[in-house]
Coordinates of C-alpha atoms (C1' of nucleotides) in Angstrom, one line a residue:
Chain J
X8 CA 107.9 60.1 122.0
X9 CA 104.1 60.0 122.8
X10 CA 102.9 60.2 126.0
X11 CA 102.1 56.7 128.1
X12 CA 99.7 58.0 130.0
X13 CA 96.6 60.6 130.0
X14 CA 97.3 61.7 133.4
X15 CA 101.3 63.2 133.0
X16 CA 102.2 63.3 136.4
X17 CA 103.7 66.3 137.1
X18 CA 102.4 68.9 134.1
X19 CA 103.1 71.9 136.2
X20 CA 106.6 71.2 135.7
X21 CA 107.0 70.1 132.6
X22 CA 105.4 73.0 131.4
X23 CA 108.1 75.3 133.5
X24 CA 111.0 73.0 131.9
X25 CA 109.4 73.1 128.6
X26 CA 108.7 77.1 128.9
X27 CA 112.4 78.0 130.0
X28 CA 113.7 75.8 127.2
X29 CA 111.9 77.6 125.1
X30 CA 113.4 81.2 126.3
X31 CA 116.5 80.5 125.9
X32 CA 116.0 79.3 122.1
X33 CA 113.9 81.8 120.9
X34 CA 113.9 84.9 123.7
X35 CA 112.3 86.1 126.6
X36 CA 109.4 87.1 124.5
X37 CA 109.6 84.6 121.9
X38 CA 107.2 81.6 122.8
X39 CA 103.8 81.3 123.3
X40 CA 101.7 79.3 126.1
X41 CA 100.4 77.1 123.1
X42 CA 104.4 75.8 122.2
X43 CA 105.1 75.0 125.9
X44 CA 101.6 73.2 125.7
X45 CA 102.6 71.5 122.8
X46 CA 106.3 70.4 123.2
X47 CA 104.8 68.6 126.8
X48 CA 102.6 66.6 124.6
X49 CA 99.4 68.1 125.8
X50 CA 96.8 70.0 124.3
X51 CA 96.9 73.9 124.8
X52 CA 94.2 74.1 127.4
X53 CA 95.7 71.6 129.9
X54 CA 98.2 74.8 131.2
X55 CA 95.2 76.2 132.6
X56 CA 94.3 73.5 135.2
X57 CA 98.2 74.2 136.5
X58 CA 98.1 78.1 135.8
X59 CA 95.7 81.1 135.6
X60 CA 97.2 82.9 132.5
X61 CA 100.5 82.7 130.7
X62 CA 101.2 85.3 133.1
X63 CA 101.1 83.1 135.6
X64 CA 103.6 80.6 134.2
X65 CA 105.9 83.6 133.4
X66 CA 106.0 84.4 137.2
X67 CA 106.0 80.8 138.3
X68 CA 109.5 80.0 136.1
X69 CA 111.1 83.5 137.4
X70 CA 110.6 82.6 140.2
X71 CA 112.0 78.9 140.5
X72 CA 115.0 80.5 138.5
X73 CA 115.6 83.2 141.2
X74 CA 115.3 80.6 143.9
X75 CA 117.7 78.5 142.1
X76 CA 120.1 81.6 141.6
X77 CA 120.1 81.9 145.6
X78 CA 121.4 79.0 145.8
X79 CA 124.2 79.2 143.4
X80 CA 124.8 82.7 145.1
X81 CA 125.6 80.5 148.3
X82 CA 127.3 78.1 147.3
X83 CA 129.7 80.9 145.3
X84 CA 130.3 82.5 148.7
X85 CA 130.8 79.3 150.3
X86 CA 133.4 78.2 147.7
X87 CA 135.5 81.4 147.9
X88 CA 139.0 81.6 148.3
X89 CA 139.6 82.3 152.3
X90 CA 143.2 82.1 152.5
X91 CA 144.4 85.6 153.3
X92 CA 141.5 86.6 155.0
X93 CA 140.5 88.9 152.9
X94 CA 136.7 89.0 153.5
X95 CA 135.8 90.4 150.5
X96 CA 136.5 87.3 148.7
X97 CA 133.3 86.0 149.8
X98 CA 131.1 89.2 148.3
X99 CA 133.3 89.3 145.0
X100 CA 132.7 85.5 144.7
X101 CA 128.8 86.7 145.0
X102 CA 128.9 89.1 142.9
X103 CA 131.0 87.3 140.2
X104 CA 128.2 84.3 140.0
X105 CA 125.3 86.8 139.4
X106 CA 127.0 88.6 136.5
X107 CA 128.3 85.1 135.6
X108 CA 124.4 83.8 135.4
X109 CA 123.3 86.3 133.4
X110 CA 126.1 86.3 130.5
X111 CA 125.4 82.6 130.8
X112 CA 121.8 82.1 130.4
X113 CA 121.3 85.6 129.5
X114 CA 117.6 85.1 127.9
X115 CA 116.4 83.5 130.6
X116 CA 117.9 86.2 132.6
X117 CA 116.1 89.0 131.3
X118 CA 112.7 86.9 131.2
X119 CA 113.5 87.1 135.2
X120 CA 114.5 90.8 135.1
X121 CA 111.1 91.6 133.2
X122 CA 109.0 89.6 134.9
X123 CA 109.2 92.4 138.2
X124 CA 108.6 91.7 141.4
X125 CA 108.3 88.4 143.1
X126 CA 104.4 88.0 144.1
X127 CA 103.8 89.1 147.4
X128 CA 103.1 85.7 148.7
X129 CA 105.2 83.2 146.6
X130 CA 108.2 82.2 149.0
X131 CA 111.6 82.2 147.1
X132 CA 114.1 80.5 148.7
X133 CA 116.9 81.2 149.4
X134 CA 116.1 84.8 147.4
X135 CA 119.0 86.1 146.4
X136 CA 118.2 89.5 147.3
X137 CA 118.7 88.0 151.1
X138 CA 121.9 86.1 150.1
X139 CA 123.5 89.2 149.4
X140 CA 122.3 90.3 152.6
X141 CA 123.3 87.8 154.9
X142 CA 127.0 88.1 153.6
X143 CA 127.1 92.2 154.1
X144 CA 126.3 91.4 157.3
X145 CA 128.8 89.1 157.5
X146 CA 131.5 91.2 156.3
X147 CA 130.1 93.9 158.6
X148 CA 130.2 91.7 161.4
X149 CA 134.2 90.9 160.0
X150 CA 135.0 95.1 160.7
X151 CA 134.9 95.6 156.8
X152 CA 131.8 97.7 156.9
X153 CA 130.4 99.9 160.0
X154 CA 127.3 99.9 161.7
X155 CA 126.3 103.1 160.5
X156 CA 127.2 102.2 156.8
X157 CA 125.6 98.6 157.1
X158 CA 121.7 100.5 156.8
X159 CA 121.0 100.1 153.0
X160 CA 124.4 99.1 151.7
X161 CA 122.7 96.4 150.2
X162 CA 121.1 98.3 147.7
X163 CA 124.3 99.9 146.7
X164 CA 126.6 96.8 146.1
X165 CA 122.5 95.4 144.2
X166 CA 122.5 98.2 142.0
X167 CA 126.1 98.1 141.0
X168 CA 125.9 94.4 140.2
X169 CA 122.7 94.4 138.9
X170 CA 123.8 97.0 136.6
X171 CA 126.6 95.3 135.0
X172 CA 124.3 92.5 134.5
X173 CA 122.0 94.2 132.9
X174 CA 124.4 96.3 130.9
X175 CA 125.8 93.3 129.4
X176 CA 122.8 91.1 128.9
X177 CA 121.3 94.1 127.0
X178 CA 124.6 94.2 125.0
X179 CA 124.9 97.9 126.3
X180 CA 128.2 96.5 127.1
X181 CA 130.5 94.2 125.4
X182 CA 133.8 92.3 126.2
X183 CA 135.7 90.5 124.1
X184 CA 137.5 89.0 126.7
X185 CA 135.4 86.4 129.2
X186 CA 137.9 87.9 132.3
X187 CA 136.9 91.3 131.3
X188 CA 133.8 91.0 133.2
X189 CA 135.0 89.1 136.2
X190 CA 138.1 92.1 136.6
X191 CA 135.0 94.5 136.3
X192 CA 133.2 92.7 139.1
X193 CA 136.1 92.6 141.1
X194 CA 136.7 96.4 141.1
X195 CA 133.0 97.5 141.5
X196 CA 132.8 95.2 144.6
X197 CA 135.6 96.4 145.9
X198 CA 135.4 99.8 145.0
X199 CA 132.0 100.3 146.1
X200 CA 132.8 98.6 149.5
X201 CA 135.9 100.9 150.3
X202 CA 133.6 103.7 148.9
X203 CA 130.4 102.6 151.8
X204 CA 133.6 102.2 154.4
X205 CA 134.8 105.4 154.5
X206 CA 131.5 107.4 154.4
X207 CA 130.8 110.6 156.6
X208 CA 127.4 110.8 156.4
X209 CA 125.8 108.3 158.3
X210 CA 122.6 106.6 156.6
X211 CA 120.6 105.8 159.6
X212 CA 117.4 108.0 159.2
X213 CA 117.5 108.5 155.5
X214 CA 114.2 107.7 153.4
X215 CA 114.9 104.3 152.6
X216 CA 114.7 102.1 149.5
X217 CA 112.8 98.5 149.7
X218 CA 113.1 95.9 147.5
X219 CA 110.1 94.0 146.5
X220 CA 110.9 91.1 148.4
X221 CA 111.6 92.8 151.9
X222 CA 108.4 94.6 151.1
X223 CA 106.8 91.0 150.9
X224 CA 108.3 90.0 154.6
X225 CA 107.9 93.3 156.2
X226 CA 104.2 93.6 155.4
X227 CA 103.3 90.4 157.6
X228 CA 102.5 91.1 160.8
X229 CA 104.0 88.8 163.3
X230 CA 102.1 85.5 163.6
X231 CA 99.3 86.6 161.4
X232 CA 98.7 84.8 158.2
X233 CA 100.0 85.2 154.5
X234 CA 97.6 88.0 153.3
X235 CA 96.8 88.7 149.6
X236 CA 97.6 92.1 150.9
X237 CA 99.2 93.9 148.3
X238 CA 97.1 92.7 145.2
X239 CA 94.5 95.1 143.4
Chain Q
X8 CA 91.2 116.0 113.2
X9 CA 91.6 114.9 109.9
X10 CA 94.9 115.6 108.1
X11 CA 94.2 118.1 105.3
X12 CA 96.4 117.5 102.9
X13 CA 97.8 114.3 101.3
X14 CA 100.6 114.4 101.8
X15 CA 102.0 114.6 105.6
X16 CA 105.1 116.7 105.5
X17 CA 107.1 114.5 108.2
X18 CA 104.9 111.3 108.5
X19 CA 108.6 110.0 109.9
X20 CA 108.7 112.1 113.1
X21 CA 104.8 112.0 113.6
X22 CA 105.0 108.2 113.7
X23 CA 107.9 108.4 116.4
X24 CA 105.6 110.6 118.0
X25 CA 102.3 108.4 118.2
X26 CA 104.5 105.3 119.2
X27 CA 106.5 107.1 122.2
X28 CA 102.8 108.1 123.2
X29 CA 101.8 104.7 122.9
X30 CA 104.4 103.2 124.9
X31 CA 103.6 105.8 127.9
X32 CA 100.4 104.5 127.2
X33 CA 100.5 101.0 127.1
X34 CA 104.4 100.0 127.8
X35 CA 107.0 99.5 126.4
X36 CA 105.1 96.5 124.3
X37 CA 101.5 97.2 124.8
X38 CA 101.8 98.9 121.1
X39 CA 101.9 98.1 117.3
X40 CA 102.9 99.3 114.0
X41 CA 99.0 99.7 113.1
X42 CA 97.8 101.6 116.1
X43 CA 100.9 104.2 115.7
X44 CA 99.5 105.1 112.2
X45 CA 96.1 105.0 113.0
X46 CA 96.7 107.7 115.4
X47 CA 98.6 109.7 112.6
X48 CA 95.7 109.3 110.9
X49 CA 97.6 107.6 108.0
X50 CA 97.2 103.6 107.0
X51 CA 99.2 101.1 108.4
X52 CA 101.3 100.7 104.9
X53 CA 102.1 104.6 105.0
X54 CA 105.4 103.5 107.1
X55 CA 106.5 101.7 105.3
X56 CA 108.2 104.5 103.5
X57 CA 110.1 105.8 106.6
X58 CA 111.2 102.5 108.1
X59 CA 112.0 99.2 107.2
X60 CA 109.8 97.6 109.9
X61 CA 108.6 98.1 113.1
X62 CA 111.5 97.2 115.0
X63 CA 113.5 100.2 112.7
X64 CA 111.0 102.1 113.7
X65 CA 111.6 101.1 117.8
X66 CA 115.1 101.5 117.3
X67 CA 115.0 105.2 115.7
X68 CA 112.6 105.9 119.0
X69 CA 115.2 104.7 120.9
X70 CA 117.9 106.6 119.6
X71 CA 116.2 109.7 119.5
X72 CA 115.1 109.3 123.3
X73 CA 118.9 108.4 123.8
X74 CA 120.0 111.9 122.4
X75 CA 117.8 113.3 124.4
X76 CA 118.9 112.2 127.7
X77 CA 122.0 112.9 127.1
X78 CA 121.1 116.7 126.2
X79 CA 119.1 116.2 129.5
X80 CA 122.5 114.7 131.2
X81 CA 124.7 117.5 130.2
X82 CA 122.2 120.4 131.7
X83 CA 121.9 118.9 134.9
X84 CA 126.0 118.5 135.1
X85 CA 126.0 122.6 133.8
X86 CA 123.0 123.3 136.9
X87 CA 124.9 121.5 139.5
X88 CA 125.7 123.6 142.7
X89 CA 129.2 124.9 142.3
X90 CA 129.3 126.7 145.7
X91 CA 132.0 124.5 148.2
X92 CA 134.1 123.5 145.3
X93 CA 132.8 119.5 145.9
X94 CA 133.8 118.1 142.2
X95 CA 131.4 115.5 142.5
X96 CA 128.4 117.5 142.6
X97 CA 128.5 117.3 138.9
X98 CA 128.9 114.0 138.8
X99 CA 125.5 113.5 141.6
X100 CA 123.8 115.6 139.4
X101 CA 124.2 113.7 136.2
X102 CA 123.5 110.5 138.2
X103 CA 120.5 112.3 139.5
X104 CA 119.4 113.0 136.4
X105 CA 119.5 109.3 135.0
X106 CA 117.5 108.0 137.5
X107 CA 114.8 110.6 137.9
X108 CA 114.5 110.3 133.9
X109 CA 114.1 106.3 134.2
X110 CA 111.5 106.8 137.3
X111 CA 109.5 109.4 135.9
X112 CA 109.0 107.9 132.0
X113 CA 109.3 104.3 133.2
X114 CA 108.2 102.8 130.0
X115 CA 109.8 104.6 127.3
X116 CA 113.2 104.1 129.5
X117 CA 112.4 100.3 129.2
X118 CA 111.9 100.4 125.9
X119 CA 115.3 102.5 125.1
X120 CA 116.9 99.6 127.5
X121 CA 115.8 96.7 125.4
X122 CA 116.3 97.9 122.5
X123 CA 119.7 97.3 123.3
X124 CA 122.9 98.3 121.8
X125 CA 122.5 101.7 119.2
X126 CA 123.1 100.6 115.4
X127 CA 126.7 100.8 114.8
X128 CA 125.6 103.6 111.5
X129 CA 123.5 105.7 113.7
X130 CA 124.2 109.1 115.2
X131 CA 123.2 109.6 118.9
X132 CA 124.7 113.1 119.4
X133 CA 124.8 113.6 122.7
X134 CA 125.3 109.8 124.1
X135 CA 124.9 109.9 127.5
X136 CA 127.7 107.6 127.8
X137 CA 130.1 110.5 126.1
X138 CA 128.6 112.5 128.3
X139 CA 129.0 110.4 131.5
X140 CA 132.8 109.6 130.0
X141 CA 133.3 113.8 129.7
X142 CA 132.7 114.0 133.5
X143 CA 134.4 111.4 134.3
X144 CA 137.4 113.1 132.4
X145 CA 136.9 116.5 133.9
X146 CA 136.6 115.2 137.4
X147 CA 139.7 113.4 137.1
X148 CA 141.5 116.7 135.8
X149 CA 140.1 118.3 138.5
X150 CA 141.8 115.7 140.8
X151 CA 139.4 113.6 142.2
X152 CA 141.0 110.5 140.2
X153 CA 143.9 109.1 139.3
X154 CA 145.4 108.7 136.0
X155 CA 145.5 104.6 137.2
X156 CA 142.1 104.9 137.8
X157 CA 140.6 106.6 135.1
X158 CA 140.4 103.7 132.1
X159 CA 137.2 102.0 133.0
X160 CA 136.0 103.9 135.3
X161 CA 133.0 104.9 133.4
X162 CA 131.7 101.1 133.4
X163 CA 131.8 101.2 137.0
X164 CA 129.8 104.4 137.6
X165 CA 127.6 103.4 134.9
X166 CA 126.9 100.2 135.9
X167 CA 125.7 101.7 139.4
X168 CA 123.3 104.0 138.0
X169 CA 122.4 101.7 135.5
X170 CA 121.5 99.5 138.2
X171 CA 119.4 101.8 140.3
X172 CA 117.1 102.6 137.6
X173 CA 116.9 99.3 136.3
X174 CA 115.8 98.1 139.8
X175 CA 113.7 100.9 140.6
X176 CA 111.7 100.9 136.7
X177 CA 111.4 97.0 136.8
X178 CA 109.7 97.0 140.4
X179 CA 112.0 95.3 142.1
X180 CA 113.2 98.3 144.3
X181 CA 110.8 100.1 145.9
X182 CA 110.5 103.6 147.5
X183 CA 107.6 105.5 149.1
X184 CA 109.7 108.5 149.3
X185 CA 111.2 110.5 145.9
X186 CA 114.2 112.0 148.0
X187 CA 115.1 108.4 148.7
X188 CA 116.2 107.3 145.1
X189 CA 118.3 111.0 145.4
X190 CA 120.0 110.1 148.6
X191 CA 120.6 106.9 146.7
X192 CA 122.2 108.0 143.8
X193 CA 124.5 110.6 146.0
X194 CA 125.3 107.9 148.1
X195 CA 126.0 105.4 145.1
X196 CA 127.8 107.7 143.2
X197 CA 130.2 108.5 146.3
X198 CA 130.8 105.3 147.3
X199 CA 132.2 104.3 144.1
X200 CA 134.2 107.4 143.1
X201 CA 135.6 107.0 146.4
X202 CA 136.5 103.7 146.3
X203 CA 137.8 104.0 142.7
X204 CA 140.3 106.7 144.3
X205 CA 141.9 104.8 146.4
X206 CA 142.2 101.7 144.3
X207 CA 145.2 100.0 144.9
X208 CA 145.4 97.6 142.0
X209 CA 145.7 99.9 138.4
X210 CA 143.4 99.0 136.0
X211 CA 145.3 99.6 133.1
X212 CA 146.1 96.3 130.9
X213 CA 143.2 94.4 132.5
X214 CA 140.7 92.9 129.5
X215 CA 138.7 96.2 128.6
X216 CA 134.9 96.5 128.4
X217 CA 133.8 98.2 125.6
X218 CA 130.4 100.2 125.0
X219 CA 128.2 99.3 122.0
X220 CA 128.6 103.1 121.5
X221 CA 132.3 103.2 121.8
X222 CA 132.4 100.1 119.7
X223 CA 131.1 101.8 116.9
X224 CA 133.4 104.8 117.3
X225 CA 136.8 102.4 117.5
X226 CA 135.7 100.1 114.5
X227 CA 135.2 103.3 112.5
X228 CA 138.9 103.8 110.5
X229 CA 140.4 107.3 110.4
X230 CA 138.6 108.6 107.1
X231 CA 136.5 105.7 106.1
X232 CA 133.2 105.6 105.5
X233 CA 130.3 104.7 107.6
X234 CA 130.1 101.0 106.7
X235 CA 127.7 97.8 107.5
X236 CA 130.1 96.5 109.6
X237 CA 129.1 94.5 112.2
X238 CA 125.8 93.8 110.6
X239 CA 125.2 90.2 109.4
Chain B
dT24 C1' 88.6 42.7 147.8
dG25 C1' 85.0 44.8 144.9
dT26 C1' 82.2 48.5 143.6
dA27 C1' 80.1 53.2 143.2
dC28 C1' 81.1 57.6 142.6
dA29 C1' 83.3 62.2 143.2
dT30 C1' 87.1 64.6 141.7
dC31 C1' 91.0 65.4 139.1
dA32 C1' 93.4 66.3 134.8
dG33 C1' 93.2 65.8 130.4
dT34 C1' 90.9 66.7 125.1
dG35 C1' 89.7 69.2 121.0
dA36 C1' 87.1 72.5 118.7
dA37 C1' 86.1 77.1 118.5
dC38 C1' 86.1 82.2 119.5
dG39 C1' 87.6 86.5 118.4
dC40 C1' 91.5 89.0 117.8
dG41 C1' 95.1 92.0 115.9
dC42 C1' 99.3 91.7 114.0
dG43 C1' 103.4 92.8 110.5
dT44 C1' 104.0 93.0 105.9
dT45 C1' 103.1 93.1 100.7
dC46 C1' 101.2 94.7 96.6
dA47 C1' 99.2 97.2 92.8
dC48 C1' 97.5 101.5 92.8
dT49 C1' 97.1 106.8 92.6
dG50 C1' 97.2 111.5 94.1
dA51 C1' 100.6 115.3 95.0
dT52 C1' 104.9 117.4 94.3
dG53 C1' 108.7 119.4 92.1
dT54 C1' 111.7 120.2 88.3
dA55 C1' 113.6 120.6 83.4
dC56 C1' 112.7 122.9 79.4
Chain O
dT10 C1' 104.7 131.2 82.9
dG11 C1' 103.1 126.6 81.2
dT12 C1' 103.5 121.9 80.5
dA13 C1' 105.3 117.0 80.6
dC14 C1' 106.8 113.8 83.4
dA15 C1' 109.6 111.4 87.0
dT16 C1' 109.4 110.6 91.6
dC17 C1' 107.7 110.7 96.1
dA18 C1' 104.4 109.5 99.6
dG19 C1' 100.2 108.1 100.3
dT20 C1' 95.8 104.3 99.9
dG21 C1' 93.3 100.1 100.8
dA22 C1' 92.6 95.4 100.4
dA23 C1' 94.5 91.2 101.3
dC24 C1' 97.7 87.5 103.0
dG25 C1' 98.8 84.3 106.3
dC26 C1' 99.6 83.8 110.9
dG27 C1' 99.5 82.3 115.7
dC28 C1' 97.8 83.8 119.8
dG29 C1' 95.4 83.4 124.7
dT30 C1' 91.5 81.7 126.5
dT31 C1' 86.9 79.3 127.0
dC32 C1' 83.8 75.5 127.0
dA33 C1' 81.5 71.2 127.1
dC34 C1' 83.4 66.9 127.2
dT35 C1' 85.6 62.4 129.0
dG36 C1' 89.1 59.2 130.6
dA37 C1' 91.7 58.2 134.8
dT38 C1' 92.3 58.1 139.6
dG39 C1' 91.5 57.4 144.3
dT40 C1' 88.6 56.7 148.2
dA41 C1' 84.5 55.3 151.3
dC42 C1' 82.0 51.5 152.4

DNA sequence: TGTACATCAGTGAACGCGCGTTCACTGATGTAC
DNA sequence: TGTACATCAGTGAACGCGCGTTCACTGATGTAC
């Protein structure tokens, strides 16, 4: 199927579709600019009127797969069980769609996981980094989490989630049984929860962690411009 | 500094040695086969006769980093404060441990991470996940789980640590502050040890996870020999 | 509505590169007698 | 202790490859008048 036209139309994402097709048949790391180029249609130097290096289309499809994550993240939460009022169902349904992404699509998972941080002044949205937020602070809000514990807490239930994730992308960890994974995600939500609950120390005051994406937000002043602050 | 004789004496370990160099150098892909014999001072073909190829040769890295962690693991456990009889200071201590490990040789730590599961015939002695699994075991002895609680329980902790030095090595957690990846990992490994305690749902019968490292323990019979298994 | 022209988004050839791996070879080592 | 010889562990040249990126170019598009 040639081509109609010299000018494609929208190149910049065909070269994103034709790059994350790519990832998930042959790896993260297992396609070059010059494929993507070529399974478009289009000769290998037309990606750089749409992006600076192969670097750049690396971080242009992680992020348009994070933002698209968010929203499954929401509509996860949104779709949860509420009958019983148990408002944890909302977090486990969270927490239960990230792992559930990653066993899924678990190349292109990884080529999101390596790529790092977000760039200072791309805008994901909805990040799912502020997904998870927004729901601890719903639970808080619901009493299942107190004001001291809320500080943080976010980087707790992150890592725990993240780490399954990564554990069984990686193939660090294996199940044989598709439920396995979503019983796992069950307990370390809810044990990690009832852990944060019932902690003595409060964590107000601490050093604090910050995830790339917060740094991104926190780093603009109010009402002043995106900055390139941030790049070397 | 030319090598004086011609033969080596252990070209094998001096190539792991110029490749883990390498990827502190240059990441945990920023290398190749050539450049690691080059700096032995040996042609590229010399390696040949101590691995199959350059991803045996990434994978004997890895494993050998492995064993070392774990020796690592299991002397911070030992050099945990005893005094106030708190049975999870062992336990912070070998989470500790992880973490500053991942932070402080960030690119061998990705490299030992995507290299994936171990191979099923090698010999990590000691895995950090035995090692983990031990402390586990001793903590509950010492009361601070259930018996319910126990199966599994590993994946859970692990998964949280995991996490947190996945997060923090990748960029995508951030700290100005060292002590605030510590507080972190106390606050972690609390939170879920806790909320494991006081689980209310047994885990026992749920669909297990399994460990590539257990894995290759369980498929080994009682008095059979080390076999391909699990190759293709 | 027609035309001139700037700009945009492609082409295709080339550059320069290092890579993993193979192969026939040879120097060094160790062992049996 | 000396020697023949198998084996081990190197060499060095070559194969075949695809890669990211640059460059001078040209066809297509859209806009001002």
């Amino acid at each position: 199927m040639a081509r109609e036209r010299y000018h494609h139309g929208d190149l910049r994402t065909a070269l994103l579709d034709a790059a994350e097709a790519l990832v998930r048949e042959r790896g993260a790391d297992g396609w070059s600019l010059r494929e993507a180029s070529a399974r478009t249609g289009v000769s290998p130097s037309a990606a750089y009127h749409h992006f600076a290096s192969r670097d750049a289309l690396v971080h242009a499809l992680s992020e348009r797969v994070l933002a698209r994550l968010g929203d499954r993240l929401i509509h996860a939460c949104a779709a949860a069980p509420s009958q019983g009022a148990d408002p944890l169902q909302r977090l486990i349904a969270l927490g239960r769609s990230y792992i559930r992404w990653a066993v899924e699509d678990p190349a292109v998972a990884r080529l999101v996981f390596r790529a790092g941080a977000t760039d200072p002044d791309s805008v994901v949205t909805p990040h799912p980094h502020e997904v998870l937020g927004a729901e601890l602070d719903r639970f808080a809000a619901a009493g299942g989490l107190s004001a001291a514990a809320r500080p943080g807490a976010e980087f707790t239930v992150w890592a725990a989630l993240h780490g399954l994730a990564v554990l069984l992308v990686d193939g660090l960890v294996h199940t044989d049984d598709e439920r396995a994974a979503d019983l796992q995600v069950e307990r370390l939500v809810r044990a990690v929860l009832a852990g944060l609950t019932q902690e003595e120390t409060p964590s107000a005051g601490w050093p604090a962690l910050r995830s790339a994406h917060t740094r991104r937000l926190a780093g603009r002043q109010p009402g002043s411009e995106p900055t390139t602050r941030g790049k070397r």
